[in-house]
Amino acid sequence: MDLRGKTVFITGAARGIGAATAERMHARGANVALVGLEPERLQANAELLGGERATWFEVDVTELGALEDAVRGAVERFGGIDVAVANAGIAFTGTLSSAPVEQVERTLAVNLLGVWRTDRAVLGELRRSRGYLLNIASLAAITHAPMMGPYTSAKAGVEALTDALRLELAPLGVGVGCAYFGFLDTDLVKASFAQPSTEAMTQQMPGFMRNPAPLEKAIDAVERGIRKRSARLFSPRWVGAMLPLRGLLQPLIERQGLRDLETLRENVRIAETSGESETMDPLLGVAANALGETERTPTPLG
């Protein structure tokens, strides 16, 4: 796919993967529509790109009507949509049995149903353009760690709905891809690693998994995936080796955890008693804690 003159619709474009993807696509000659929850960041990102080829929309991906409005706005601005990247995602740490219910449900609402709603909102345009849809999943889709239950559940769901859409849309000429990323150098990952309940667990991981990979490498994979209309893409490279081994990975993870029940018990205790759930933004999760943003005024869920 030649990106020059194409229009790329990207959710979660205020930070991390979404913002970097918008920058890369714009640099390759595409029009970009940046969609997300943080209007100041979105506006700054769009203005930094400059010119007439960037616009932004404040949208919560849990609201289908707002997504449809953003799609209409992008079409009015650029004439259509050729590529959509359903990237918006959040994370809260804690156990499934004790984390605040609204945090668990918010994670599922954004990371799974938000991807579904994004897909539903853009598919009419992608059918017209015979375009490409990329849903951002994670290595967490195939390896399910403690303290990340809502996140891993949502990402596994994203993989499943992407697989179904790929076959449903193939006769219509729409390409559908799923991205599997390990830990990347983003606000979400840095803030997640800093939570009391996850610090001990991350130290037990192999170094190649524990150390966040450069975001640029993931964006290289995104660009290649869009150009080739790939069914699956991944970053870092070792993630690709894990995909065909999924049947072995989860039993190994569980066996390792059960070998050290004291550490596991301590991690659960910290998650349930540290009060970390009270420090996380109700809309953005742990990502808002990065870069000194813990003073952000919380917005009520609803």
CSV table of C-alpha atoms in Angstrom, one decimal:
chain,number,residue,atom,x,y,z
A,1,MET,CA,0.0,0.0,0.0
A,2,ASP,CA,1.3,3.4,-1.0
A,3,LEU,CA,0.4,5.7,2.0
A,4,ARG,CA,0.6,8.9,0.1
A,5,GLY,CA,-2.8,10.5,0.0
A,6,LYS,CA,-4.4,7.8,2.1
A,7,THR,CA,-6.3,8.6,5.2
A,8,VAL,CA,-5.5,6.8,8.5
A,9,PHE,CA,-7.9,6.8,11.4
A,10,ILE,CA,-6.2,6.1,14.8
A,11,THR,CA,-7.6,5.7,18.2
A,12,GLY,CA,-5.6,6.2,21.4
A,13,ALA,CA,-3.6,8.8,19.5
A,14,ALA,CA,-2.8,11.1,22.4
A,15,ARG,CA,0.2,9.0,23.5
A,16,GLY,CA,2.4,6.0,22.9
A,17,ILE,CA,1.7,3.7,20.0
A,18,GLY,CA,-1.2,5.8,18.6
A,19,ALA,CA,0.7,9.1,18.7
A,20,ALA,CA,3.8,7.6,17.2
A,21,THR,CA,1.8,5.8,14.5
A,22,ALA,CA,0.1,9.1,13.5
A,23,GLU,CA,3.5,10.8,13.2
A,24,ARG,CA,4.9,8.0,11.1
A,25,MET,CA,1.9,7.8,8.8
A,26,HIS,CA,1.9,11.6,8.3
A,27,ALA,CA,5.6,11.5,7.5
A,28,ARG,CA,4.8,8.9,4.8
A,29,GLY,CA,2.3,11.3,3.1
A,30,ALA,CA,-0.9,10.1,4.7
A,31,ASN,CA,-3.8,12.2,6.1
A,32,VAL,CA,-4.2,11.3,9.8
A,33,ALA,CA,-7.3,11.6,12.1
A,34,LEU,CA,-6.1,11.4,15.7
A,35,VAL,CA,-8.8,10.1,18.1
A,36,GLY,CA,-8.7,9.9,21.9
A,37,LEU,CA,-9.6,11.2,25.3
A,38,GLU,CA,-7.0,13.9,26.0
A,39,PRO,CA,-7.9,17.0,23.9
A,40,GLU,CA,-4.9,19.0,24.8
A,41,ARG,CA,-2.5,16.2,23.8
A,42,LEU,CA,-4.4,15.4,20.6
A,43,GLN,CA,-4.5,19.1,19.6
A,44,ALA,CA,-0.8,19.4,20.3
A,45,ASN,CA,0.1,16.3,18.4
A,46,ALA,CA,-2.0,17.4,15.4
A,47,GLU,CA,-0.5,20.9,15.4
A,48,LEU,CA,3.0,19.5,15.7
A,49,LEU,CA,2.4,17.5,12.5
A,50,GLY,CA,1.1,20.7,10.9
A,51,GLY,CA,-0.4,21.3,7.6
A,52,GLU,CA,-3.8,20.3,6.3
A,53,ARG,CA,-3.2,16.6,6.6
A,54,ALA,CA,-3.9,16.2,10.4
A,55,THR,CA,-7.0,16.6,12.4
A,56,TRP,CA,-8.2,15.4,15.8
A,57,PHE,CA,-11.4,14.3,17.6
A,58,GLU,CA,-12.0,13.9,21.4
A,59,VAL,CA,-13.7,10.6,21.7
A,60,ASP,CA,-14.2,7.9,24.4
A,61,VAL,CA,-14.2,4.6,22.5
A,62,THR,CA,-16.8,3.2,24.8
A,63,GLU,CA,-19.3,5.5,23.0
A,64,LEU,CA,-20.3,4.2,19.5
A,65,GLY,CA,-22.1,7.4,18.6
A,66,ALA,CA,-19.0,9.5,19.3
A,67,LEU,CA,-16.9,7.2,17.2
A,68,GLU,CA,-19.3,7.4,14.3
A,69,ASP,CA,-19.2,11.2,14.6
A,70,ALA,CA,-15.4,11.1,14.4
A,71,VAL,CA,-15.6,8.9,11.3
A,72,ARG,CA,-18.0,11.3,9.7
A,73,GLY,CA,-15.7,14.2,10.6
A,74,ALA,CA,-12.6,12.5,9.1
A,75,VAL,CA,-14.6,11.7,5.9
A,76,GLU,CA,-15.8,15.2,5.6
A,77,ARG,CA,-12.2,16.5,6.0
A,78,PHE,CA,-10.3,14.0,3.8
A,79,GLY,CA,-13.0,12.3,1.6
A,80,GLY,CA,-12.8,8.8,3.1
A,81,ILE,CA,-10.8,6.4,5.3
A,82,ASP,CA,-8.4,3.9,3.9
A,83,VAL,CA,-6.8,2.5,7.1
A,84,ALA,CA,-8.0,2.3,10.7
A,85,VAL,CA,-5.9,1.5,13.7
A,86,ALA,CA,-7.9,0.5,16.8
A,87,ASN,CA,-5.3,1.2,19.4
A,88,ALA,CA,-7.0,2.8,22.4
A,89,GLY,CA,-6.2,0.9,25.5
A,90,ILE,CA,-5.8,1.3,29.3
A,91,ALA,CA,-4.6,-0.8,32.2
A,92,PHE,CA,-5.3,-1.0,35.9
A,93,THR,CA,-3.3,-3.3,38.2
A,94,GLY,CA,-4.9,-5.5,40.9
A,95,THR,CA,-6.5,-8.8,41.4
A,96,LEU,CA,-9.8,-9.8,39.8
A,97,SER,CA,-11.3,-10.7,43.2
A,98,SER,CA,-10.5,-7.4,44.9
A,99,ALA,CA,-9.9,-4.6,42.3
A,100,PRO,CA,-12.7,-2.0,42.1
A,101,VAL,CA,-15.4,-3.3,39.9
A,102,GLU,CA,-15.5,-0.1,37.8
A,103,GLN,CA,-11.8,-0.5,37.0
A,104,VAL,CA,-12.2,-4.1,35.8
A,105,GLU,CA,-15.2,-3.1,33.7
A,106,ARG,CA,-13.6,0.0,32.4
A,107,THR,CA,-10.7,-2.1,31.1
A,108,LEU,CA,-13.0,-4.5,29.3
A,109,ALA,CA,-15.1,-1.6,28.0
A,110,VAL,CA,-12.1,0.2,26.5
A,111,ASN,CA,-9.7,-2.6,25.5
A,112,LEU,CA,-12.2,-5.0,24.1
A,113,LEU,CA,-15.6,-3.4,23.4
A,114,GLY,CA,-13.8,-0.1,22.4
A,115,VAL,CA,-11.9,-2.0,19.7
A,116,TRP,CA,-15.2,-3.6,18.6
A,117,ARG,CA,-17.0,-0.2,18.5
A,118,THR,CA,-14.1,1.3,16.6
A,119,ASP,CA,-14.2,-1.5,14.1
A,120,ARG,CA,-18.0,-1.2,13.7
A,121,ALA,CA,-17.8,2.6,13.2
A,122,VAL,CA,-15.1,2.5,10.4
A,123,LEU,CA,-16.0,-0.6,8.5
A,124,GLY,CA,-18.5,1.1,6.2
A,125,GLU,CA,-15.7,3.4,5.0
A,126,LEU,CA,-13.2,0.5,4.8
A,127,ARG,CA,-15.6,-1.5,2.7
A,128,ARG,CA,-15.9,1.4,0.3
A,129,SER,CA,-12.1,1.9,0.1
A,130,ARG,CA,-11.3,-1.8,0.2
A,131,GLY,CA,-9.0,-0.7,3.0
A,132,TYR,CA,-7.2,-2.2,6.0
A,133,LEU,CA,-8.1,-2.5,9.6
A,134,LEU,CA,-5.4,-3.1,12.3
A,135,ASN,CA,-6.5,-4.0,15.8
A,136,ILE,CA,-3.9,-3.7,18.5
A,137,ALA,CA,-3.7,-6.7,20.8
A,138,SER,CA,-0.7,-7.8,22.9
A,139,LEU,CA,1.4,-10.7,23.9
A,140,ALA,CA,-1.1,-10.7,26.8
A,141,ALA,CA,-3.5,-12.2,24.4
A,142,ILE,CA,-1.7,-15.5,24.6
A,143,THR,CA,0.1,-15.3,28.1
A,144,HIS,CA,-2.2,-14.5,31.0
A,145,ALA,CA,-0.4,-13.2,34.0
A,146,PRO,CA,-1.7,-12.5,37.5
A,147,MET,CA,-2.6,-8.8,38.4
A,148,MET,CA,-3.5,-8.3,34.7
A,149,GLY,CA,-6.7,-10.3,34.5
A,150,PRO,CA,-8.9,-7.7,32.9
A,151,TYR,CA,-6.2,-6.6,30.5
A,152,THR,CA,-5.3,-10.1,29.3
A,153,SER,CA,-9.0,-11.1,29.0
A,154,ALA,CA,-9.6,-8.0,26.8
A,155,LYS,CA,-6.6,-8.6,24.6
A,156,ALA,CA,-7.5,-12.3,24.1
A,157,GLY,CA,-10.9,-11.1,23.0
A,158,VAL,CA,-9.4,-8.6,20.6
A,159,GLU,CA,-7.4,-11.4,19.0
A,160,ALA,CA,-10.6,-13.6,18.6
A,161,LEU,CA,-12.8,-10.8,17.1
A,162,THR,CA,-9.9,-9.9,14.7
A,163,ASP,CA,-9.7,-13.5,13.5
A,164,ALA,CA,-13.4,-13.6,12.9
A,165,LEU,CA,-13.5,-10.2,11.1
A,166,ARG,CA,-10.6,-11.2,8.9
A,167,LEU,CA,-12.6,-14.0,7.3
A,168,GLU,CA,-15.9,-12.1,7.3
A,169,LEU,CA,-14.4,-9.2,5.4
A,170,ALA,CA,-12.0,-11.0,3.0
A,171,PRO,CA,-14.7,-11.4,0.3
A,172,LEU,CA,-15.2,-7.6,0.5
A,173,GLY,CA,-11.6,-6.8,-0.1
A,174,VAL,CA,-10.9,-5.5,3.4
A,175,GLY,CA,-7.7,-6.6,5.0
A,176,VAL,CA,-7.7,-7.2,8.8
A,177,GLY,CA,-4.6,-7.4,11.0
A,178,CYS,CA,-3.8,-8.1,14.6
A,179,ALA,CA,-0.7,-6.6,16.3
A,180,TYR,CA,1.0,-8.5,19.2
A,181,PHE,CA,3.4,-6.3,21.2
A,182,GLY,CA,5.5,-7.1,24.2
A,183,PHE,CA,6.5,-4.5,26.7
A,184,LEU,CA,7.2,-1.2,24.9
A,185,ASP,CA,8.7,2.0,26.1
A,186,THR,CA,5.3,3.8,26.6
A,187,ASP,CA,3.6,5.7,29.4
A,188,LEU,CA,1.3,2.7,30.1
A,189,VAL,CA,4.1,0.2,30.5
A,190,LYS,CA,6.4,2.5,32.6
A,191,ALA,CA,3.5,3.3,35.0
A,192,SER,CA,2.4,-0.3,35.2
A,193,PHE,CA,5.9,-1.5,36.1
A,194,ALA,CA,6.0,1.2,38.9
A,195,GLN,CA,2.9,-0.2,40.7
A,196,PRO,CA,3.7,-1.9,44.0
A,197,SER,CA,1.9,-5.1,43.1
A,198,THR,CA,3.9,-5.6,39.8
A,199,GLU,CA,7.4,-4.5,40.8
A,200,ALA,CA,8.3,-7.9,42.3
A,201,MET,CA,6.7,-9.8,39.4
A,202,THR,CA,8.6,-7.9,36.7
A,203,GLN,CA,11.9,-8.6,38.4
A,204,GLN,CA,11.2,-12.3,38.0
A,205,MET,CA,10.9,-12.1,34.3
A,206,PRO,CA,13.8,-12.8,31.9
A,207,GLY,CA,15.6,-9.6,31.0
A,208,PHE,CA,14.6,-9.7,27.3
A,209,MET,CA,11.0,-9.6,28.4
A,210,ARG,CA,11.3,-7.3,31.3
A,211,ASN,CA,13.1,-4.4,29.6
A,212,PRO,CA,10.8,-2.3,27.5
A,213,ALA,CA,11.6,-2.4,23.8
A,214,PRO,CA,12.0,0.9,21.8
A,215,LEU,CA,8.6,2.2,20.6
A,216,GLU,CA,10.1,2.9,17.2
A,217,LYS,CA,10.6,-0.8,16.5
A,218,ALA,CA,6.9,-1.4,17.1
A,219,ILE,CA,6.0,1.5,14.8
A,220,ASP,CA,8.3,0.0,12.1
A,221,ALA,CA,6.2,-3.2,12.5
A,222,VAL,CA,2.9,-1.2,12.2
A,223,GLU,CA,4.1,0.5,9.1
A,224,ARG,CA,5.2,-2.8,7.5
A,225,GLY,CA,1.9,-4.3,8.5
A,226,ILE,CA,-0.2,-1.6,7.0
A,227,ARG,CA,1.8,-1.5,3.7
A,228,LYS,CA,1.6,-5.3,3.3
A,229,ARG,CA,-2.0,-5.5,4.8
A,230,SER,CA,-0.6,-8.2,7.1
A,231,ALA,CA,-2.9,-10.6,9.0
A,232,ARG,CA,-0.5,-10.6,12.0
A,233,LEU,CA,2.4,-8.5,13.1
A,234,PHE,CA,4.5,-8.3,16.2
A,235,SER,CA,7.3,-6.6,18.1
A,236,PRO,CA,9.9,-7.3,19.4
A,237,ARG,CA,11.0,-10.2,17.2
A,238,TRP,CA,10.9,-12.7,20.0
A,239,VAL,CA,7.1,-12.2,20.3
A,240,GLY,CA,6.7,-13.8,16.9
A,241,ALA,CA,8.4,-17.0,18.1
A,242,MET,CA,6.0,-17.2,21.0
A,243,LEU,CA,2.8,-17.1,18.9
A,244,PRO,CA,3.1,-20.7,17.6
A,245,LEU,CA,4.1,-21.9,21.1
A,246,ARG,CA,1.0,-20.5,22.9
A,247,GLY,CA,-0.1,-24.0,24.0
A,248,LEU,CA,3.1,-24.4,26.0
A,249,LEU,CA,3.5,-20.9,27.4
A,250,GLN,CA,0.5,-20.6,29.7
A,251,PRO,CA,1.2,-23.9,31.5
A,252,LEU,CA,4.8,-22.9,31.9
A,253,ILE,CA,3.8,-19.5,33.4
A,254,GLU,CA,1.5,-21.2,35.8
A,255,ARG,CA,4.0,-23.8,36.8
A,256,GLN,CA,6.6,-21.1,37.5
A,257,GLY,CA,4.2,-19.1,39.6
A,258,LEU,CA,3.1,-22.1,41.7
A,259,ARG,CA,6.8,-23.0,42.4
A,260,ASP,CA,7.0,-19.8,44.5
A,261,LEU,CA,3.7,-19.5,46.3
A,262,GLU,CA,5.2,-17.1,48.9
A,263,THR,CA,6.1,-14.5,46.3
A,264,LEU,CA,2.7,-14.9,44.6
A,265,ARG,CA,0.9,-14.6,48.0
A,266,GLU,CA,2.9,-11.5,48.8
A,267,ASN,CA,2.1,-9.9,45.4
A,268,VAL,CA,-1.6,-10.5,46.0
A,269,ARG,CA,-1.3,-9.1,49.5
A,270,ILE,CA,0.3,-5.9,48.1
A,271,ALA,CA,-2.3,-5.5,45.4
A,272,GLU,CA,-5.1,-5.8,48.0
A,273,THR,CA,-3.6,-3.6,50.7
A,274,SER,CA,-1.3,-1.0,49.1
A,275,GLY,CA,-4.1,1.3,48.0
A,276,GLU,CA,-2.7,1.5,44.5
A,277,SER,CA,-6.1,1.3,43.0
A,278,GLU,CA,-6.9,4.7,44.5
A,279,THR,CA,-4.0,6.4,42.7
A,280,MET,CA,-5.1,5.4,39.2
A,281,ASP,CA,-7.1,7.7,37.0
A,282,PRO,CA,-10.6,6.3,36.5
A,283,LEU,CA,-10.6,7.0,32.7
A,284,LEU,CA,-6.9,6.5,31.7
A,285,GLY,CA,-5.8,4.0,34.3
A,286,VAL,CA,-2.1,3.8,35.2
A,287,ALA,CA,-0.9,5.7,32.1
A,288,ALA,CA,-2.0,9.0,33.7
A,289,ASN,CA,0.5,8.3,36.5
A,290,ALA,CA,3.5,8.5,34.1
A,291,LEU,CA,5.6,11.6,33.7
A,292,GLY,CA,4.4,13.2,36.9
A,293,GLU,CA,0.7,13.2,36.0
A,294,THR,CA,-0.6,11.9,39.3
A,295,GLU,CA,-2.2,15.2,40.0
A,296,ARG,CA,-4.6,15.0,37.1
A,297,THR,CA,-8.1,15.7,38.3
A,298,PRO,CA,-10.1,12.4,38.1
A,299,THR,CA,-13.1,12.3,35.9
A,300,PRO,CA,-16.1,10.3,37.2
A,301,LEU,CA,-16.9,7.1,35.4
A,302,GLY,CA,-20.3,6.9,33.7
